[in-house]
PDB file of C-alpha atoms and ligand atoms in Angstrom:
ATOM      1  CA  MET A   1       0.000   0.000   0.000  1.00  0.00           C
ATOM      2  CA  GLY A   2       1.308   3.420  -0.915  1.00  0.00           C
ATOM      3  CA  ARG A   3       1.717   6.115   1.620  1.00  0.00           C
ATOM      4  CA  LEU A   4      -0.934   8.779   1.351  1.00  0.00           C
ATOM      5  CA  PHE A   5       0.100  12.344   1.041  1.00  0.00           C
ATOM      6  CA  LEU A   6      -0.928  14.050   4.253  1.00  0.00           C
ATOM      7  CA  MET A   7      -1.258  17.712   4.953  1.00  0.00           C
ATOM      8  CA  HIS A   8       1.079  18.949   7.624  1.00  0.00           C
ATOM      9  CA  LEU A   9      -0.316  21.833   9.621  1.00  0.00           C
ATOM     10  CA  GLU A  10       1.448  24.447  11.661  1.00  0.00           C
ATOM     11  CA  GLY A  11       0.160  25.956  14.870  1.00  0.00           C
ATOM     12  CA  ASN A  12      -2.301  24.589  17.392  1.00  0.00           C
ATOM     13  CA  VAL A  13      -3.203  21.331  15.756  1.00  0.00           C
ATOM     14  CA  TYR A  14      -5.663  18.630  16.696  1.00  0.00           C
ATOM     15  CA  SER A  15      -4.403  15.319  15.441  1.00  0.00           C
ATOM     16  CA  CYS A  16      -5.555  11.721  15.276  1.00  0.00           C
ATOM     17  CA  LYS A  17      -4.826  10.009  18.571  1.00  0.00           C
ATOM     18  CA  HIS A  18      -3.892   6.804  16.807  1.00  0.00           C
ATOM     19  CA  CYS A  19      -1.664   7.880  13.940  1.00  0.00           C
ATOM     20  CA  LYS A  20      -0.971  11.578  14.590  1.00  0.00           C
ATOM     21  CA  THR A  21      -2.396  12.705  11.267  1.00  0.00           C
ATOM     22  CA  HIS A  22      -3.299  16.369  11.553  1.00  0.00           C
ATOM     23  CA  LEU A  23      -7.052  16.890  11.417  1.00  0.00           C
ATOM     24  CA  GLY A  24      -7.892  20.432  12.450  1.00  0.00           C
ATOM     25  CA  LEU A  25      -6.631  23.745  13.768  1.00  0.00           C
ATOM     26  CA  ALA A  26      -7.594  25.287  17.086  1.00  0.00           C
ATOM     27  CA  GLY A  27      -8.284  28.537  15.252  1.00  0.00           C
ATOM     28  CA  ASP A  28     -11.045  26.846  13.257  1.00  0.00           C
ATOM     29  CA  ILE A  29     -13.024  25.773  16.303  1.00  0.00           C
ATOM     30  CA  ILE A  30     -16.471  27.352  16.404  1.00  0.00           C
ATOM     31  CA  SER A  31     -17.656  25.767  19.622  1.00  0.00           C
ATOM     32  CA  LYS A  32     -16.356  23.416  22.274  1.00  0.00           C
ATOM     33  CA  ALA A  33     -19.810  23.087  23.809  1.00  0.00           C
ATOM     34  CA  PHE A  34     -20.895  20.029  21.839  1.00  0.00           C
ATOM     35  CA  HIS A  35     -21.326  16.549  23.144  1.00  0.00           C
ATOM     36  CA  CYS A  36     -21.382  13.137  21.617  1.00  0.00           C
ATOM     37  CA  LYS A  37     -22.003   9.788  23.224  1.00  0.00           C
ATOM     38  CA  HIS A  38     -18.358   9.552  24.247  1.00  0.00           C
ATOM     39  CA  GLY A  39     -18.103  12.975  25.815  1.00  0.00           C
ATOM     40  CA  LYS A  40     -16.969  16.301  24.496  1.00  0.00           C
ATOM     41  CA  ALA A  41     -16.923  17.189  20.838  1.00  0.00           C
ATOM     42  CA  TYR A  42     -15.738  20.311  19.074  1.00  0.00           C
ATOM     43  CA  LEU A  43     -17.424  22.039  16.163  1.00  0.00           C
ATOM     44  CA  PHE A  44     -14.900  23.063  13.511  1.00  0.00           C
ATOM     45  CA  ASN A  45     -15.358  25.500  10.674  1.00  0.00           C
ATOM     46  CA  LYS A  46     -13.228  23.173   8.616  1.00  0.00           C
ATOM     47  CA  VAL A  47     -11.173  20.079   9.060  1.00  0.00           C
ATOM     48  CA  PHE A  48      -8.658  18.487   6.803  1.00  0.00           C
ATOM     49  CA  LEU A  49     -10.931  16.533   4.621  1.00  0.00           C
ATOM     50  CA  GLN A  50     -10.387  14.191   1.760  1.00  0.00           C
ATOM     51  CA  LEU A  51     -13.414  13.369  -0.315  1.00  0.00           C
ATOM     52  CA  ALA A  52     -13.137   9.770  -1.371  1.00  0.00           C
ATOM     53  CA  ASN A  53     -14.149  10.401  -4.962  1.00  0.00           C
ATOM     54  CA  VAL A  54     -12.135  13.560  -5.572  1.00  0.00           C
ATOM     55  CA  PRO A  55      -8.581  13.445  -6.929  1.00  0.00           C
ATOM     56  CA  LEU A  56      -6.112  14.278  -4.205  1.00  0.00           C
ATOM     57  CA  ILE A  57      -4.661  17.221  -6.061  1.00  0.00           C
ATOM     58  CA  MET A  58      -8.080  18.858  -5.990  1.00  0.00           C
ATOM     59  CA  SER A  59      -9.006  17.857  -2.508  1.00  0.00           C
ATOM     60  CA  VAL A  60      -5.867  19.478  -1.159  1.00  0.00           C
ATOM     61  CA  MET A  61      -7.563  22.757  -1.847  1.00  0.00           C
ATOM     62  CA  SER A  62     -10.346  21.982   0.566  1.00  0.00           C
ATOM     63  CA  SER A  63      -7.703  20.233   2.603  1.00  0.00           C
ATOM     64  CA  VAL A  64      -7.612  17.038   3.626  1.00  0.00           C
ATOM     65  CA  ASN A  65      -6.727  14.393   6.060  1.00  0.00           C
ATOM     66  CA  VAL A  66     -10.180  12.940   6.600  1.00  0.00           C
ATOM     67  CA  THR A  67     -12.484  10.918   4.393  1.00  0.00           C
ATOM     68  CA  ASN A  68     -16.251  11.182   4.186  1.00  0.00           C
ATOM     69  CA  GLY A  69     -18.655   8.378   4.939  1.00  0.00           C
ATOM     70  CA  VAL A  70     -22.194   7.766   3.787  1.00  0.00           C
ATOM     71  CA  LYS A  71     -24.793  10.435   4.436  1.00  0.00           C
ATOM     72  CA  GLU A  72     -27.553   9.500   6.821  1.00  0.00           C
ATOM     73  CA  ASP A  73     -30.265  11.157   8.880  1.00  0.00           C
ATOM     74  CA  ARG A  74     -29.647  11.215  12.594  1.00  0.00           C
ATOM     75  CA  LEU A  75     -31.969  12.426  15.302  1.00  0.00           C
ATOM     76  CA  MET A  76     -29.994  14.529  17.729  1.00  0.00           C
ATOM     77  CA  MET A  77     -30.977  16.577  20.743  1.00  0.00           C
ATOM     78  CA  THR A  78     -31.435  19.608  18.532  1.00  0.00           C
ATOM     79  CA  GLY A  79     -33.499  17.841  15.898  1.00  0.00           C
ATOM     80  CA  MET A  80     -33.001  15.830  12.753  1.00  0.00           C
ATOM     81  CA  HIS A  81     -29.738  16.303  10.903  1.00  0.00           C
ATOM     82  CA  THR A  82     -28.247  14.776   7.805  1.00  0.00           C
ATOM     83  CA  VAL A  83     -24.699  13.864   8.698  1.00  0.00           C
ATOM     84  CA  SER A  84     -21.839  11.773   7.412  1.00  0.00           C
ATOM     85  CA  ASP A  85     -19.110  10.213   9.467  1.00  0.00           C
ATOM     86  CA  ILE A  86     -15.609  11.426   8.799  1.00  0.00           C
ATOM     87  CA  PHE A  87     -12.597   9.160   8.923  1.00  0.00           C
ATOM     88  CA  CYS A  88      -8.921   9.742   9.459  1.00  0.00           C
ATOM     89  CA  VAL A  89      -7.114   8.944   6.208  1.00  0.00           C
ATOM     90  CA  GLY A  90      -4.082   7.819   8.160  1.00  0.00           C
ATOM     91  CA  CYS A  91      -5.678   4.917   9.998  1.00  0.00           C
ATOM     92  CA  GLY A  92      -9.340   4.835   8.952  1.00  0.00           C
ATOM     93  CA  SER A  93     -10.837   5.377  12.376  1.00  0.00           C
ATOM     94  CA  ILE A  94     -13.948   7.501  12.710  1.00  0.00           C
ATOM     95  CA  VAL A  95     -12.982  10.861  14.154  1.00  0.00           C
ATOM     96  CA  GLY A  96     -16.321  12.651  14.026  1.00  0.00           C
ATOM     97  CA  TRP A  97     -18.996  13.698  11.599  1.00  0.00           C
ATOM     98  CA  LYS A  98     -19.947  16.396   9.138  1.00  0.00           C
ATOM     99  CA  TYR A  99     -23.273  18.209   9.202  1.00  0.00           C
ATOM    100  CA  GLU A 100     -24.569  17.961   5.658  1.00  0.00           C
ATOM    101  CA  ALA A 101     -27.941  19.497   6.463  1.00  0.00           C
ATOM    102  CA  ALA A 102     -29.990  20.561   9.446  1.00  0.00           C
ATOM    103  CA  HIS A 103     -33.739  20.130   9.281  1.00  0.00           C
ATOM    104  CA  GLU A 104     -34.406  22.801  11.908  1.00  0.00           C
ATOM    105  CA  LYS A 105     -33.860  26.366  10.756  1.00  0.00           C
ATOM    106  CA  SER A 106     -32.180  27.352  14.005  1.00  0.00           C
ATOM    107  CA  GLN A 107     -29.545  24.669  13.467  1.00  0.00           C
ATOM    108  CA  ARG A 108     -28.605  25.591   9.916  1.00  0.00           C
ATOM    109  CA  TYR A 109     -25.423  27.326  11.065  1.00  0.00           C
ATOM    110  CA  LYS A 110     -23.932  23.879  11.491  1.00  0.00           C
ATOM    111  CA  GLU A 111     -24.360  22.896   7.861  1.00  0.00           C
ATOM    112  CA  GLY A 112     -21.059  22.195   6.175  1.00  0.00           C
ATOM    113  CA  LYS A 113     -19.292  22.210   9.535  1.00  0.00           C
ATOM    114  CA  PHE A 114     -17.455  19.378  11.198  1.00  0.00           C
ATOM    115  CA  ILE A 115     -17.442  17.683  14.562  1.00  0.00           C
ATOM    116  CA  LEU A 116     -14.303  16.109  15.903  1.00  0.00           C
ATOM    117  CA  GLU A 117     -14.901  13.893  18.894  1.00  0.00           C
ATOM    118  CA  ARG A 118     -12.506  15.069  21.550  1.00  0.00           C
ATOM    119  CA  TYR A 119     -11.537  11.637  22.776  1.00  0.00           C
ATOM    120  CA  LYS A 120     -10.538  10.625  19.250  1.00  0.00           C
ATOM    121  CA  VAL A 121      -7.989  13.381  18.851  1.00  0.00           C
ATOM    122  CA  SER A 122      -4.932  14.728  20.605  1.00  0.00           C
ATOM    123  CA  GLY A 123      -4.918  18.405  21.475  1.00  0.00           C
ATOM    124  CA  PRO A 124      -2.346  21.045  20.488  1.00  0.00           C
ATOM    125  CA  ASP A 125      -0.280  20.287  23.571  1.00  0.00           C
ATOM    126  CA  GLY A 126      -0.449  16.562  22.953  1.00  0.00           C
ATOM    127  CA  SER A 127      -3.105  16.078  25.581  1.00  0.00           C
ATOM    128  CA  SER A 128      -5.641  13.314  25.351  1.00  0.00           C
ATOM    129  CA  TYR A 129      -9.185  13.394  26.566  1.00  0.00           C
ATOM    130  CA  TRP A 130     -10.785  10.362  28.083  1.00  0.00           C
ATOM    131  CA  ALA A 131     -14.494   9.851  28.318  1.00  0.00           C
ATOM    132  CA  THR A 132     -15.807  10.377  31.816  1.00  0.00           C
ATOM    133  CA  HIS A 133     -18.699   8.704  33.547  1.00  0.00           C
ATOM    134  CA  ASP A 134     -21.079  11.610  33.155  1.00  0.00           C
ATOM    135  CA  ALA A 135     -20.439  11.634  29.426  1.00  0.00           C
ATOM    136  CA  HIS A 136     -22.570   8.519  29.110  1.00  0.00           C
ATOM    137  CA  LEU A 137     -25.701  10.046  30.583  1.00  0.00           C
ATOM    138  CA  GLY A 138     -26.893  11.331  27.207  1.00  0.00           C
ATOM    139  CA  GLY A 139     -26.684   7.890  25.741  1.00  0.00           C
ATOM    140  CA  SER A 140     -26.835   8.737  22.067  1.00  0.00           C
ATOM    141  CA  ASP A 141     -25.424  11.052  19.442  1.00  0.00           C
ATOM    142  CA  ALA A 142     -26.434  14.184  21.259  1.00  0.00           C
ATOM    143  CA  ASP A 143     -24.795  17.182  19.700  1.00  0.00           C
ATOM    144  CA  ASP A 144     -25.875  20.014  21.898  1.00  0.00           C
ATOM    145  CA  VAL A 145     -24.899  21.830  25.072  1.00  0.00           C
TER     146      VAL A 145
HETATM  147 ZN1   ZN B 201      -5.483   8.279  12.273  1.00  0.00          ZN
END
C-alpha cells in the first residue's frame, strides 16, 4: 500500500490520537460546547478533509486528512440532521462527523461544519481526553450543550 500524502499543519493542531495525522486547527473551532455519546466534541469550521471520490490534487484545496462516509439522517438533541461520518485517512478510524444538512432552521449554522470527537484526537499540547462517567448520561449522538 502506498503512503498517502498528508497535509502537515502548523500551529495549534488537533491530530488523530492513533496515527498523529493532523485533522484540524484550534483557530477553526467554532464551539467546544458540543457533546457526543463519548463525551466532548468540538465544532470546527473546517477540518482536513479528503473526499473519497475527488482526486487528491483537488481535494488538497479543501484540505484534507479525513475521508467522508455515507450520508444518513440522525436524530440529535437539537433535531433531525443529515450527517456523514468522517474518517482519518491515516488509519481509517472515525474521528467525528460532518453536518450535511440541518432540518431545523435554528440549526442551519452547522451545515457544512465538522465535529471532531474530543476523545478521538490529541490536542495542540499533545493532551488526550478520556471519556468520563457523566459523558454517558446522554446515551446517544447528542450534539448540543
Ligand atoms: Zn489516524
